[in-house]
């Protein structure tokens, strides 16, 4: 069933997981507000999606780490659509480095975009969702927000922060029927962090962005409580390895229900 009246804001919509989430929402008939730093790139992606799915879209060039820019999101969304149902905090940056080699400017940039950005964007829509008596906020965290991973130090800190922020906000927003969740994928086959993924493992060992989008879409519809879900690609078992079977399964390893 198409949910034509729903309006979803997605940050980091120009490529990777954000773009695939946008496609899966558009397929459901949702209207989209797309955000990334470069407005031309946002508009190009939204034009493609609008032509294919006949939905209504609004593109905004916003750096999620800058509060004056984030302040524009809600008024512009309401001017176009009158309401906001879903926010997906997906935009993030990363850099591979041992802590000992890392630079303070990288700390500031990664924490500003990945953690402050989630805080600013969530805060900007929360008041309106409370007025509307409901909404969903889904934060794309990472397995790096649940486990420390060498060389992903600053990124891990930012994503642990996102998971903690999600846990707090889920409890605070629950009484207003605003459901806040986090998705924590393992490595996903995108060009994230200047393709640093590919330095860690091969595409065959990575999740596809579609698997993340599927879970995010499920969370927009689920009547269940706020949750933190860890998803990853199941390793081949011994028989599969011996037979060289390439089929791998995406599994949800654990779900932590928050409230
Ligand atoms: N790929 C993985 O292995 C993996 C695994 C687990 C979790 N994740 C998480 O999944 C999410 C998406 O990752 P991805 O792999 O799809 O990344 P990606 O392909 O690099 O895309 C990142 C998106 O974020 C936007 N962005 C970056 N900085 C921004 C800023 N300051 N303000 C607004 N938009 C900004 C980018 O557009 P502009 O540069 O044009 O602004 C782009 O649209 C991230 O939260 C990431 O941490 C990724």
CSV table of C-alpha atoms and ligand atoms in Angstrom, one decimal:
chain,number,residue,atom,x,y,z
A,1,UNK,CA,0.0,0.0,0.0
A,2,UNK,CA,1.4,3.4,-0.9
A,3,UNK,CA,1.7,5.9,1.9
A,4,UNK,CA,1.4,9.0,-0.2
A,5,UNK,CA,0.9,11.5,2.6
A,6,UNK,CA,4.2,10.7,4.4
A,7,UNK,CA,7.0,13.1,4.3
A,8,UNK,CA,10.6,11.9,5.0
A,9,UNK,CA,13.8,13.9,5.4
A,10,UNK,CA,16.9,12.0,4.5
A,11,UNK,CA,20.4,13.5,5.1
A,12,UNK,CA,23.3,12.4,2.9
A,13,UNK,CA,21.0,11.6,0.0
A,14,UNK,CA,23.4,12.0,-2.9
A,15,UNK,CA,25.0,8.6,-2.9
A,16,UNK,CA,25.5,5.3,-1.1
A,17,UNK,CA,23.0,4.2,1.5
A,18,UNK,CA,21.1,7.5,1.6
A,19,UNK,CA,20.3,7.3,-2.1
A,20,UNK,CA,19.1,3.7,-1.8
A,21,UNK,CA,16.9,4.6,1.3
A,22,UNK,CA,15.5,7.5,-0.8
A,23,UNK,CA,14.6,5.1,-3.6
A,24,UNK,CA,13.0,2.6,-1.3
A,25,UNK,CA,10.9,5.4,0.4
A,26,UNK,CA,9.9,6.8,-3.0
A,27,UNK,CA,8.8,3.3,-4.1
A,28,UNK,CA,6.3,3.5,-1.2
A,29,UNK,CA,5.0,6.8,-2.4
A,30,UNK,CA,6.6,9.0,0.3
A,31,UNK,CA,7.5,12.6,-0.5
A,32,UNK,CA,11.1,13.4,0.1
A,33,UNK,CA,13.3,16.2,1.5
A,34,UNK,CA,16.8,15.4,0.4
A,35,UNK,CA,19.8,16.9,2.1
A,36,UNK,CA,23.6,17.0,1.4
A,37,UNK,CA,26.1,19.8,1.2
A,38,UNK,CA,26.0,20.2,-2.6
A,39,UNK,CA,22.5,21.3,-3.7
A,40,UNK,CA,23.1,20.6,-7.4
A,41,UNK,CA,24.0,16.9,-6.5
A,42,UNK,CA,20.9,16.7,-4.3
A,43,UNK,CA,18.6,18.1,-7.1
A,44,UNK,CA,20.1,15.7,-9.6
A,45,UNK,CA,19.4,12.7,-7.5
A,46,UNK,CA,15.9,13.9,-6.6
A,47,UNK,CA,15.1,14.6,-10.3
A,48,UNK,CA,15.9,11.0,-11.2
A,49,UNK,CA,13.8,9.7,-8.3
A,50,UNK,CA,10.9,12.0,-9.0
A,51,UNK,CA,10.7,11.1,-12.6
A,52,UNK,CA,10.7,7.4,-11.8
A,53,UNK,CA,8.2,7.4,-8.9
A,54,UNK,CA,6.1,10.5,-9.4
A,55,UNK,CA,6.5,11.8,-5.9
A,56,UNK,CA,7.0,15.3,-4.7
A,57,UNK,CA,10.6,16.3,-3.6
A,58,UNK,CA,12.5,19.2,-2.1
A,59,UNK,CA,16.2,19.5,-2.3
A,60,UNK,CA,18.3,21.4,0.3
A,61,UNK,CA,22.0,22.1,0.3
A,62,UNK,CA,22.8,21.9,4.0
A,63,UNK,CA,25.9,21.0,6.0
A,64,UNK,CA,24.4,19.1,8.9
A,65,UNK,CA,27.2,20.2,11.2
A,66,UNK,CA,26.2,23.9,10.8
A,67,UNK,CA,23.4,25.0,13.0
A,68,UNK,CA,22.4,28.1,10.9
A,69,UNK,CA,22.0,25.8,7.9
A,70,UNK,CA,20.1,23.1,9.7
A,71,UNK,CA,17.7,25.8,11.0
A,72,UNK,CA,16.4,26.2,7.4
A,73,UNK,CA,15.3,22.5,7.2
A,74,UNK,CA,12.1,22.7,9.1
A,75,UNK,CA,10.6,26.0,7.8
A,76,UNK,CA,11.4,24.9,4.2
A,77,UNK,CA,9.9,21.5,4.7
A,78,UNK,CA,6.7,22.9,6.3
A,79,UNK,CA,6.4,25.5,3.6
A,80,UNK,CA,6.4,22.8,0.9
A,81,UNK,CA,4.7,19.8,2.7
A,82,UNK,CA,3.0,21.2,5.9
A,83,UNK,CA,4.2,18.2,8.0
A,84,UNK,CA,7.2,15.9,8.7
A,85,UNK,CA,6.8,12.2,9.5
A,86,UNK,CA,10.3,10.7,9.2
A,87,UNK,CA,13.8,11.8,9.7
A,88,UNK,CA,16.7,9.6,8.6
A,89,UNK,CA,20.0,10.9,10.0
A,90,UNK,CA,22.3,9.2,7.4
A,91,UNK,CA,25.0,11.8,6.5
A,92,UNK,CA,28.4,11.0,7.9
A,93,UNK,CA,32.1,11.2,7.1
A,94,UNK,CA,35.0,8.9,8.2
A,95,UNK,CA,38.7,8.5,8.0
A,96,UNK,CA,41.0,5.5,8.6
A,97,UNK,CA,43.7,6.4,11.1
A,98,UNK,CA,45.4,5.0,14.2
A,99,UNK,CA,44.6,7.3,17.1
A,100,UNK,CA,48.3,8.1,17.4
A,101,UNK,CA,48.4,9.4,13.8
A,102,UNK,CA,45.1,11.2,13.9
A,103,UNK,CA,44.7,14.9,13.7
A,104,UNK,CA,42.6,17.2,15.9
A,105,UNK,CA,41.0,18.7,12.8
A,106,UNK,CA,39.7,15.2,11.8
A,107,UNK,CA,38.4,14.7,15.3
A,108,UNK,CA,36.5,18.0,15.0
A,109,UNK,CA,35.1,17.3,11.5
A,110,UNK,CA,34.0,13.7,12.2
A,111,UNK,CA,32.4,14.5,15.5
A,112,UNK,CA,30.8,17.6,14.1
A,113,UNK,CA,29.2,15.9,11.1
A,114,UNK,CA,28.4,12.5,12.6
A,115,UNK,CA,27.3,13.4,16.1
A,116,UNK,CA,26.5,17.1,16.3
A,117,UNK,CA,24.8,16.7,12.9
A,118,UNK,CA,22.5,14.0,14.3
A,119,UNK,CA,21.8,16.1,17.4
A,120,UNK,CA,21.0,19.3,15.4
A,121,UNK,CA,18.8,17.6,12.8
A,122,UNK,CA,16.9,15.6,15.4
A,123,UNK,CA,16.3,18.6,17.6
A,124,UNK,CA,15.1,20.7,14.6
A,125,UNK,CA,12.3,18.2,13.7
A,126,UNK,CA,11.4,17.0,17.2
A,127,UNK,CA,9.2,20.0,18.2
A,128,UNK,CA,7.1,19.6,15.0
A,129,UNK,CA,6.8,15.8,15.5
A,130,UNK,CA,5.6,16.5,19.1
A,131,UNK,CA,3.0,19.0,17.7
A,132,UNK,CA,1.9,16.3,15.2
A,133,UNK,CA,1.7,13.8,18.0
A,134,UNK,CA,4.1,11.3,16.3
A,135,UNK,CA,7.0,10.7,14.1
A,136,UNK,CA,10.1,8.5,13.5
A,137,UNK,CA,13.7,9.3,13.7
A,138,UNK,CA,16.1,6.7,12.4
A,139,UNK,CA,19.8,7.2,12.9
A,140,UNK,CA,22.3,5.3,10.7
A,141,UNK,CA,25.0,4.4,13.2
A,142,UNK,CA,27.4,1.6,12.6
A,143,UNK,CA,28.8,-1.6,14.1
A,144,UNK,CA,31.6,0.9,15.0
A,145,UNK,CA,29.1,2.4,17.4
A,146,UNK,CA,28.9,-1.0,19.3
A,147,UNK,CA,32.5,-2.2,19.1
A,148,UNK,CA,35.8,-0.5,19.1
A,149,UNK,CA,37.6,-1.1,15.7
A,150,UNK,CA,41.3,-0.3,15.3
A,151,UNK,CA,42.0,2.5,12.8
A,152,UNK,CA,38.3,3.6,13.0
A,153,UNK,CA,39.0,5.4,16.3
A,154,UNK,CA,37.4,8.8,15.9
A,155,UNK,CA,34.6,7.4,13.7
A,156,UNK,CA,33.9,4.8,16.4
A,157,UNK,CA,33.7,7.6,19.0
A,158,UNK,CA,31.2,9.5,16.9
A,159,UNK,CA,29.0,6.4,16.3
A,160,UNK,CA,29.1,5.3,20.0
A,161,UNK,CA,27.8,8.8,20.6
A,162,UNK,CA,25.0,8.3,18.0
A,163,UNK,CA,23.9,5.1,19.7
A,164,UNK,CA,24.0,6.8,23.2
A,165,UNK,CA,22.0,9.7,21.8
A,166,UNK,CA,19.5,7.4,20.3
A,167,UNK,CA,19.0,5.6,23.6
A,168,UNK,CA,18.4,8.8,25.5
A,169,UNK,CA,16.1,10.4,22.8
A,170,UNK,CA,14.1,7.2,22.4
A,171,UNK,CA,13.1,7.4,26.1
A,172,UNK,CA,12.5,11.2,26.1
A,173,UNK,CA,10.4,11.2,22.9
A,174,UNK,CA,8.4,8.1,23.6
A,175,UNK,CA,5.6,9.9,25.5
A,176,UNK,CA,5.0,12.0,22.4
A,177,UNK,CA,4.7,9.0,20.2
A,178,UNK,CA,8.0,9.8,18.5
A,179,UNK,CA,9.9,6.5,17.9
A,180,UNK,CA,13.7,6.9,17.7
A,181,UNK,CA,15.9,4.0,16.5
A,182,UNK,CA,19.4,3.3,15.3
A,183,UNK,CA,20.6,0.9,12.7
A,184,UNK,CA,24.2,-0.4,13.1
A,185,UNK,CA,25.4,-2.0,9.8
A,186,UNK,CA,28.7,-3.8,9.3
A,187,UNK,CA,30.7,-2.8,6.3
A,188,UNK,CA,28.5,-1.7,3.4
A,189,UNK,CA,29.5,-1.6,-0.3
A,190,UNK,CA,29.7,2.1,-0.9
A,191,UNK,CA,32.5,4.6,-1.6
A,192,UNK,CA,32.4,5.7,2.1
A,193,UNK,CA,35.4,7.5,3.5
A,194,UNK,CA,37.3,7.6,0.2
A,195,UNK,CA,36.8,3.9,-0.3
A,196,UNK,CA,38.5,3.0,2.9
A,197,UNK,CA,36.0,0.1,3.1
A,198,UNK,CA,37.9,-1.5,0.2
A,199,UNK,CA,41.1,-1.3,2.1
A,200,UNK,CA,39.5,-3.4,4.8
A,201,UNK,CA,37.7,-6.1,2.9
A,202,UNK,CA,36.4,-7.1,-0.5
A,203,UNK,CA,32.9,-6.2,-1.8
A,204,UNK,CA,31.9,-9.8,-1.4
A,205,UNK,CA,32.2,-9.5,2.3
A,206,UNK,CA,30.2,-6.3,2.5
A,207,UNK,CA,26.5,-5.7,3.0
A,208,UNK,CA,24.6,-4.1,0.1
A,209,UNK,CA,23.1,-0.7,0.8
A,210,UNK,CA,19.7,-2.3,-0.2
A,211,UNK,CA,19.9,-4.5,3.0
A,212,UNK,CA,20.2,-1.4,5.1
A,213,UNK,CA,17.5,0.4,3.3
A,214,UNK,CA,15.2,-2.6,3.7
A,215,UNK,CA,15.6,-2.5,7.5
A,216,UNK,CA,15.2,1.3,7.6
A,217,UNK,CA,11.9,1.0,5.6
A,218,UNK,CA,10.7,-1.7,8.0
A,219,UNK,CA,11.4,0.6,11.0
A,220,UNK,CA,9.3,3.3,9.4
A,221,UNK,CA,6.3,0.9,9.4
A,222,UNK,CA,6.9,-1.2,12.5
A,223,UNK,CA,4.6,-0.7,15.4
A,224,UNK,CA,7.3,-2.0,17.7
A,225,UNK,CA,9.3,0.1,20.2
A,226,UNK,CA,12.4,2.1,19.6
A,227,UNK,CA,15.3,-0.1,19.0
A,228,UNK,CA,19.0,-0.5,18.1
A,229,UNK,CA,19.6,-3.1,15.4
A,230,UNK,CA,22.9,-4.6,14.4
A,231,UNK,CA,23.0,-6.0,10.9
A,232,UNK,CA,25.8,-7.8,9.2
A,233,UNK,CA,26.6,-10.3,6.5
A,234,UNK,CA,26.7,-13.9,7.7
A,235,UNK,CA,30.1,-15.5,7.2
A,236,UNK,CA,30.2,-18.6,5.0
A,237,UNK,CA,30.1,-21.8,6.9
A,238,UNK,CA,32.7,-24.6,6.3
A,239,UNK,CA,30.6,-26.5,3.8
A,240,UNK,CA,29.8,-23.4,1.8
A,241,UNK,CA,33.5,-22.5,1.8
A,242,UNK,CA,34.5,-25.9,0.6
A,243,UNK,CA,31.8,-25.9,-2.1
A,244,UNK,CA,32.8,-22.3,-3.0
A,245,UNK,CA,29.1,-21.2,-2.7
A,246,UNK,CA,29.0,-17.5,-3.0
A,247,UNK,CA,25.5,-16.9,-1.6
A,248,UNK,CA,25.7,-15.0,1.7
A,249,UNK,CA,22.9,-14.1,4.0
A,250,UNK,CA,22.2,-10.7,5.5
A,251,UNK,CA,21.2,-11.3,9.1
A,252,UNK,CA,20.1,-9.1,12.0
A,253,UNK,CA,22.5,-10.1,14.7
A,254,UNK,CA,20.8,-8.4,17.6
A,255,UNK,CA,18.0,-6.1,18.4
A,256,UNK,CA,18.0,-4.1,21.6
A,257,UNK,CA,14.6,-2.7,22.4
A,258,UNK,CA,14.9,0.6,24.1
A,259,UNK,CA,11.4,1.4,25.4
B,1,LIG,N1,29.6,2.3,4.1
B,1,LIG,C1,29.8,1.6,5.2
B,1,LIG,O1,30.6,0.7,5.3
B,1,LIG,C2,29.0,2.0,6.4
B,1,LIG,C3,28.9,1.0,7.5
B,1,LIG,C4,28.2,1.3,8.6
B,1,LIG,C5,27.5,2.5,8.7
B,1,LIG,N2,27.6,3.4,7.6
B,1,LIG,C6,26.9,4.7,7.8
B,1,LIG,O2,26.0,4.8,6.8
B,1,LIG,C7,25.8,6.2,6.5
B,1,LIG,C8,25.9,6.4,5.0
B,1,LIG,O3,27.2,5.9,4.6
B,1,LIG,P1,27.6,5.8,3.0
B,1,LIG,O4,28.5,4.6,3.0
B,1,LIG,O5,26.3,5.7,2.2
B,1,LIG,O6,28.4,7.1,2.8
B,1,LIG,P2,28.7,7.9,1.4
B,1,LIG,O7,28.5,7.1,0.2
B,1,LIG,O8,30.0,8.5,1.6
B,1,LIG,O9,27.6,9.1,1.4
B,1,LIG,C9,27.6,10.1,2.4
B,1,LIG,C10,26.5,11.1,2.2
B,1,LIG,O10,26.6,12.1,3.3
B,1,LIG,C11,26.7,13.4,2.7
B,1,LIG,N3,27.4,14.2,3.6
B,1,LIG,C12,28.7,14.1,4.1
B,1,LIG,N4,29.0,15.1,4.9
B,1,LIG,C13,27.9,15.9,5.0
B,1,LIG,C14,27.6,17.1,5.7
B,1,LIG,N5,28.5,17.7,6.5
B,1,LIG,N6,26.3,17.6,5.6
B,1,LIG,C15,25.4,17.0,4.8
B,1,LIG,N7,25.6,15.9,4.1
B,1,LIG,C16,26.9,15.3,4.2
B,1,LIG,C17,27.4,13.2,1.4
B,1,LIG,O11,27.1,14.2,0.4
B,1,LIG,P3,28.0,15.5,0.3
B,1,LIG,O12,29.4,15.0,0.4
B,1,LIG,O13,27.7,16.0,-1.1
B,1,LIG,O14,27.6,16.4,1.4
B,1,LIG,C18,26.7,11.9,0.9
B,1,LIG,O15,25.4,12.1,0.3
B,1,LIG,C19,26.8,7.0,7.3
B,1,LIG,O16,26.1,7.4,8.5
B,1,LIG,C20,27.8,5.9,7.6
B,1,LIG,O17,28.5,6.2,8.8
B,1,LIG,C21,28.3,3.2,6.5
